[in-house]
Coordinates of C-alpha atoms in Angstrom, one line a residue:
X1 CA 95.2 99.8 -6.8
X2 CA 97.7 102.1 -8.1
X3 CA 100.3 104.2 -6.3
X4 CA 101.3 107.8 -7.6
X5 CA 104.8 108.7 -7.1
X6 CA 103.9 111.7 -4.5
X7 CA 102.1 109.1 -2.5
X8 CA 105.0 106.8 -2.5
X9 CA 107.3 109.5 -1.3
X10 CA 104.7 110.2 1.4
X11 CA 104.9 106.7 2.4
X12 CA 108.4 106.9 2.5
X13 CA 108.5 110.0 4.7
X14 CA 106.0 108.5 6.9
X15 CA 108.1 105.4 7.7
X16 CA 111.2 107.6 8.0
X17 CA 109.0 109.6 10.8
X18 CA 108.3 106.3 12.5
X19 CA 111.5 105.0 12.6
X20 CA 112.7 108.2 14.3
X21 CA 110.1 107.4 17.0
X22 CA 111.5 103.6 17.1
X23 CA 115.1 105.0 17.4
X24 CA 114.1 106.9 20.6
X25 CA 113.0 104.0 22.3
X26 CA 115.8 101.3 22.8
X27 CA 117.7 103.0 26.0
X28 CA 114.1 103.8 27.4
X29 CA 112.9 100.2 27.1
X30 CA 116.1 99.1 28.5
X31 CA 115.4 101.3 31.6
X32 CA 111.7 100.0 32.0
X33 CA 112.3 96.4 31.6
X34 CA 115.0 96.7 34.6
X35 CA 112.2 97.4 36.8
X36 CA 109.3 95.5 35.6
X37 CA 108.8 91.9 33.8
X38 CA 108.9 92.4 29.9
X39 CA 105.6 90.6 29.5
X40 CA 104.1 93.2 32.0
X41 CA 105.5 96.2 30.3
X42 CA 104.3 94.7 26.7
X43 CA 101.0 93.9 28.0
X44 CA 100.1 97.2 29.6
X45 CA 101.6 99.2 26.6
X46 CA 99.7 97.3 24.0
X47 CA 96.4 96.8 26.1
X48 CA 96.5 100.7 26.4
X49 CA 97.1 101.1 22.6
X50 CA 94.3 98.6 21.7
X51 CA 91.8 100.2 23.8
X52 CA 92.5 103.8 22.4
X53 CA 92.5 102.5 18.8
X54 CA 89.4 100.4 19.2
X55 CA 87.3 103.6 20.6
X56 CA 88.7 106.0 18.1
X57 CA 88.5 103.6 15.2
X58 CA 85.8 101.5 16.0
X59 CA 83.6 102.2 12.5
X60 CA 87.0 101.3 10.4
X61 CA 87.2 98.3 12.1
X62 CA 83.6 97.1 11.6
X63 CA 83.9 98.0 7.9
X64 CA 86.6 95.4 7.7
X65 CA 85.8 92.5 5.2
X66 CA 86.1 88.9 6.9
X67 CA 89.5 88.2 4.9
X68 CA 91.1 91.5 5.9
X69 CA 90.0 90.9 9.4
X70 CA 91.6 87.7 9.5
X71 CA 94.8 88.8 8.0
X72 CA 95.1 91.7 10.4
X73 CA 94.8 89.3 13.3
X74 CA 97.4 87.1 11.9
X75 CA 99.7 90.0 11.3
X76 CA 99.1 91.2 14.8
X77 CA 100.0 87.7 16.5
X78 CA 103.3 87.6 14.2
X79 CA 104.1 91.2 15.4
X80 CA 103.2 90.5 19.0
X81 CA 105.6 87.1 19.1
X82 CA 108.4 89.6 17.7
X83 CA 107.7 92.2 20.4
X84 CA 108.1 89.4 23.1
X85 CA 111.2 87.9 21.6
X86 CA 112.9 91.4 21.0
X87 CA 112.4 92.7 24.5
X88 CA 113.3 89.5 26.2
X89 CA 116.7 89.6 24.1
X90 CA 117.2 93.4 24.9
X91 CA 116.8 92.4 28.7
X92 CA 120.2 90.4 28.1
X93 CA 122.2 92.3 25.5
X94 CA 123.2 96.0 25.0
X95 CA 120.8 98.2 23.3
X96 CA 123.3 98.9 20.4
X97 CA 123.5 95.0 19.8
X98 CA 119.8 94.9 19.9
X99 CA 119.4 97.6 17.6
X100 CA 122.0 95.8 14.9
X101 CA 120.5 92.2 15.3
X102 CA 116.8 93.7 15.2
X103 CA 117.7 95.7 11.8
X104 CA 118.6 92.2 10.2
X105 CA 115.1 92.3 8.9
X106 CA 116.5 94.2 6.0
X107 CA 118.1 90.9 5.0
X108 CA 115.2 88.7 5.8
X109 CA 112.6 90.8 4.3
X110 CA 113.7 90.4 0.4
X111 CA 114.5 86.8 1.0
X112 CA 111.1 86.0 2.4
X113 CA 109.2 88.4 -0.3
X114 CA 111.3 85.9 -3.0
X115 CA 110.2 82.8 -1.2
X116 CA 106.7 83.5 -0.4
X117 CA 105.6 86.0 -3.0
X118 CA 108.0 85.0 -5.7
X119 CA 108.7 88.8 -6.1
X120 CA 111.7 89.3 -8.1
X121 CA 114.4 91.6 -6.3
X122 CA 116.3 93.9 -8.3
X123 CA 120.0 94.1 -8.3
X124 CA 120.1 97.8 -6.6
X125 CA 118.0 96.3 -3.8
X126 CA 120.5 93.5 -3.2
X127 CA 123.2 96.2 -3.2
X128 CA 121.1 98.5 -0.9
X129 CA 120.7 95.4 1.6
X130 CA 124.6 94.9 1.7
X131 CA 125.0 98.7 2.3
X132 CA 122.3 98.9 5.1
X133 CA 123.8 95.8 6.8
X134 CA 127.3 97.2 6.9
X135 CA 126.0 100.8 8.1
X136 CA 124.0 98.9 11.0
X137 CA 127.1 96.7 12.1
X138 CA 129.1 100.2 12.1
X139 CA 126.6 101.8 14.0
X140 CA 125.9 99.2 16.6
X141 CA 128.7 96.6 16.8
X142 CA 131.9 97.0 18.8
X143 CA 132.3 93.2 19.4
X144 CA 129.7 90.8 20.2
X145 CA 129.2 87.5 21.5
X146 CA 126.5 85.2 20.1
X147 CA 124.7 84.5 23.3
X148 CA 120.8 83.8 23.9
X149 CA 119.9 87.5 23.6
X150 CA 121.5 87.9 20.5
X151 CA 119.4 84.6 19.0
X152 CA 116.2 85.8 20.7
X153 CA 116.5 89.0 18.8
X154 CA 117.4 87.4 15.7
X155 CA 114.3 85.4 15.8
X156 CA 112.5 88.6 16.4
X157 CA 113.9 90.1 13.3
X158 CA 112.8 87.2 11.2
X159 CA 109.2 87.8 12.5
X160 CA 109.2 91.5 11.9
X161 CA 110.5 90.6 8.1
X162 CA 107.4 88.3 7.8
X163 CA 105.3 91.1 9.2
X164 CA 106.7 93.4 6.5
X165 CA 106.1 91.0 3.7
X166 CA 102.5 90.4 5.0
X167 CA 101.6 94.1 5.2
X168 CA 103.3 94.6 1.6
X169 CA 100.9 92.1 0.2
X170 CA 97.6 92.6 2.1
X171 CA 97.6 96.1 3.3
X172 CA 95.3 98.5 1.2
X173 CA 94.8 102.2 1.8
X174 CA 91.1 102.3 2.7
X175 CA 91.6 99.4 5.1
X176 CA 94.9 100.9 6.9
X177 CA 93.1 102.4 9.8
X178 CA 90.9 99.3 10.5
X179 CA 93.6 96.8 10.1
X180 CA 96.0 98.7 12.2
X181 CA 93.7 98.7 15.2
X182 CA 93.1 94.8 14.8
X183 CA 96.7 94.3 14.7
X184 CA 97.2 96.4 17.9
X185 CA 94.4 94.2 19.6
X186 CA 95.9 90.9 18.5
X187 CA 99.4 92.1 19.8
X188 CA 97.8 93.3 23.2
X189 CA 96.2 89.4 23.1
X190 CA 99.5 87.7 22.8
X191 CA 101.3 89.9 25.3
X192 CA 98.5 89.3 27.9
X193 CA 98.7 85.7 27.5
X194 CA 102.4 85.7 28.1
X195 CA 101.6 87.2 31.5
X196 CA 99.6 83.9 32.4
X197 CA 99.0 82.9 35.2
X198 CA 99.8 86.0 37.4
X199 CA 98.4 88.3 34.9
X200 CA 100.2 91.8 34.1
X201 CA 101.6 94.1 37.1
X202 CA 101.4 97.8 36.3
X203 CA 104.3 99.9 36.1
X204 CA 106.1 100.6 39.5
X205 CA 106.4 104.4 39.4
X206 CA 105.5 107.7 37.5
X207 CA 108.8 107.5 35.2
X208 CA 107.9 103.8 33.9
X209 CA 104.2 105.0 33.4
X210 CA 105.3 107.8 31.3
X211 CA 107.8 105.4 29.3
X212 CA 104.7 103.0 28.8
X213 CA 102.3 105.8 27.6
X214 CA 104.7 107.1 25.2
X215 CA 105.5 103.4 23.8
X216 CA 101.8 102.7 23.9
X217 CA 100.3 105.6 22.0
X218 CA 103.4 107.1 19.8
X219 CA 105.5 103.9 19.3
X220 CA 102.7 101.6 19.5
X221 CA 99.4 102.8 18.1
X222 CA 100.7 105.7 15.9
X223 CA 103.7 103.7 14.4
X224 CA 101.2 100.8 13.6
X225 CA 98.8 103.1 11.9
X226 CA 101.6 104.8 9.7
X227 CA 103.3 101.5 9.1
X228 CA 100.2 99.8 7.8
X229 CA 99.2 102.9 5.6
X230 CA 102.9 103.3 4.1
X231 CA 103.2 99.7 3.2
X232 CA 99.9 100.1 0.9
X233 CA 102.2 102.1 -1.3
X234 CA 105.7 100.2 -0.9
X235 CA 107.0 97.0 -1.9
X236 CA 108.5 95.1 1.4
X237 CA 112.0 95.2 0.6
X238 CA 112.0 99.0 -0.1
X239 CA 109.9 99.5 3.2
X240 CA 112.5 97.4 5.1
X241 CA 115.5 99.4 3.8
X242 CA 113.8 102.7 4.8
X243 CA 113.1 101.4 8.2
X244 CA 116.9 100.7 8.7
X245 CA 117.4 104.2 9.4
X246 CA 116.0 103.5 12.9
X247 CA 119.6 103.1 14.7
X248 CA 120.6 106.2 12.6
X249 CA 117.9 108.1 14.7
X250 CA 118.6 106.4 17.8
X251 CA 122.4 107.4 17.4
X252 CA 121.2 110.9 16.6
X253 CA 119.1 111.3 19.7
X254 CA 122.0 109.7 22.0
X255 CA 124.2 112.3 20.7
X256 CA 122.0 115.4 20.8
X257 CA 121.0 114.3 24.3
X258 CA 124.5 113.9 25.5
X259 CA 124.3 110.4 26.0
X260 CA 127.2 109.6 23.3
X261 CA 129.7 111.1 21.8
X262 CA 129.9 111.6 18.0
X263 CA 132.0 109.2 16.4
X264 CA 133.4 108.2 13.1
X265 CA 131.4 104.8 13.2
X266 CA 128.2 106.7 13.7
X267 CA 129.0 109.1 10.8
X268 CA 130.2 106.3 8.5
X269 CA 127.3 103.8 9.6
X270 CA 124.7 106.5 9.2
X271 CA 126.0 107.4 5.6
X272 CA 125.9 103.7 4.5
X273 CA 122.4 103.4 5.7
X274 CA 121.4 106.5 4.0
X275 CA 123.0 105.7 0.8
X276 CA 121.0 102.3 0.9
X277 CA 117.9 104.2 1.2
X278 CA 118.8 106.8 -1.5
X279 CA 119.7 103.9 -3.9
X280 CA 116.4 102.4 -3.5
X281 CA 114.1 105.2 -3.1
X282 CA 115.2 108.3 -4.3
X283 CA 117.6 107.2 -7.4
X284 CA 116.3 104.2 -8.9
X285 CA 117.4 103.0 -11.9
X286 CA 115.5 103.9 -14.9
X287 CA 112.2 101.8 -14.8
X288 CA 112.9 100.1 -11.6
X289 CA 110.2 101.8 -9.6
X290 CA 107.8 101.1 -12.2
X291 CA 108.6 97.5 -12.3
X292 CA 108.8 97.2 -8.3
X293 CA 105.4 98.9 -8.0
X294 CA 103.9 96.5 -10.7
X295 CA 105.2 93.6 -9.0
X296 CA 103.9 94.9 -5.5
X297 CA 100.4 95.3 -6.9
X298 CA 100.1 92.3 -8.7
X299 CA 100.7 89.9 -5.6

């Protein structure tokens, strides 16, 4: 499989779109899990997403070869566990802190790609990781104590990094739709098991239902489909750095809706994150893109 430069740019902009969606969800989730159990919220969200995807994409699922089916199930389980840990952590800490700690997958991803795939990570990528981490800290942190919520969220970031690396190795453009549906079904199964023995409770009111539907169809099914397709064309480390724009979008939404005031920390943090993305995606060193894509397609 080869990936043309236009296709790579399309994948990058696709990831930017899904991180914009994710950036709109932190405060929304914080509100909903204050009124229903974390496991109930996640179970209802992903069961709805899985039902829609399995109905719409039954044929692509049936076309998946058995190895790809197994890989998609494994990736879904990893992502589902990450969702549980992140949302439990978010219940205990501020959304801004959760956004920063979750964004630490930008550090874990190149480390895992190097350890598991023996993928060489170019120096500009490590520099971009440092820039993105600094930007995330400026955007999100105003002093933080490392309590149980932070540790849960850090564990979720490691699982998200593992998911990114797995997608980077196994995703193929022709399998993206089927793999997305299977992953969401696996996530739903993990979250349903977490509600045992009582089983999931439904959202308590119309506002909660609206949030769950948005999270299921847009930030769940749609985002998984886009990420799986995009990572068929991007190396894992590059994908992780692009996705660190999530808190930038979260801050932009908060300011535009009047929830937060624009501050120098937002501007400086957002500039660092965008500089990191520019470094690895829009202005790579000569030959870096070719080398990275060759490594990506050889594994």
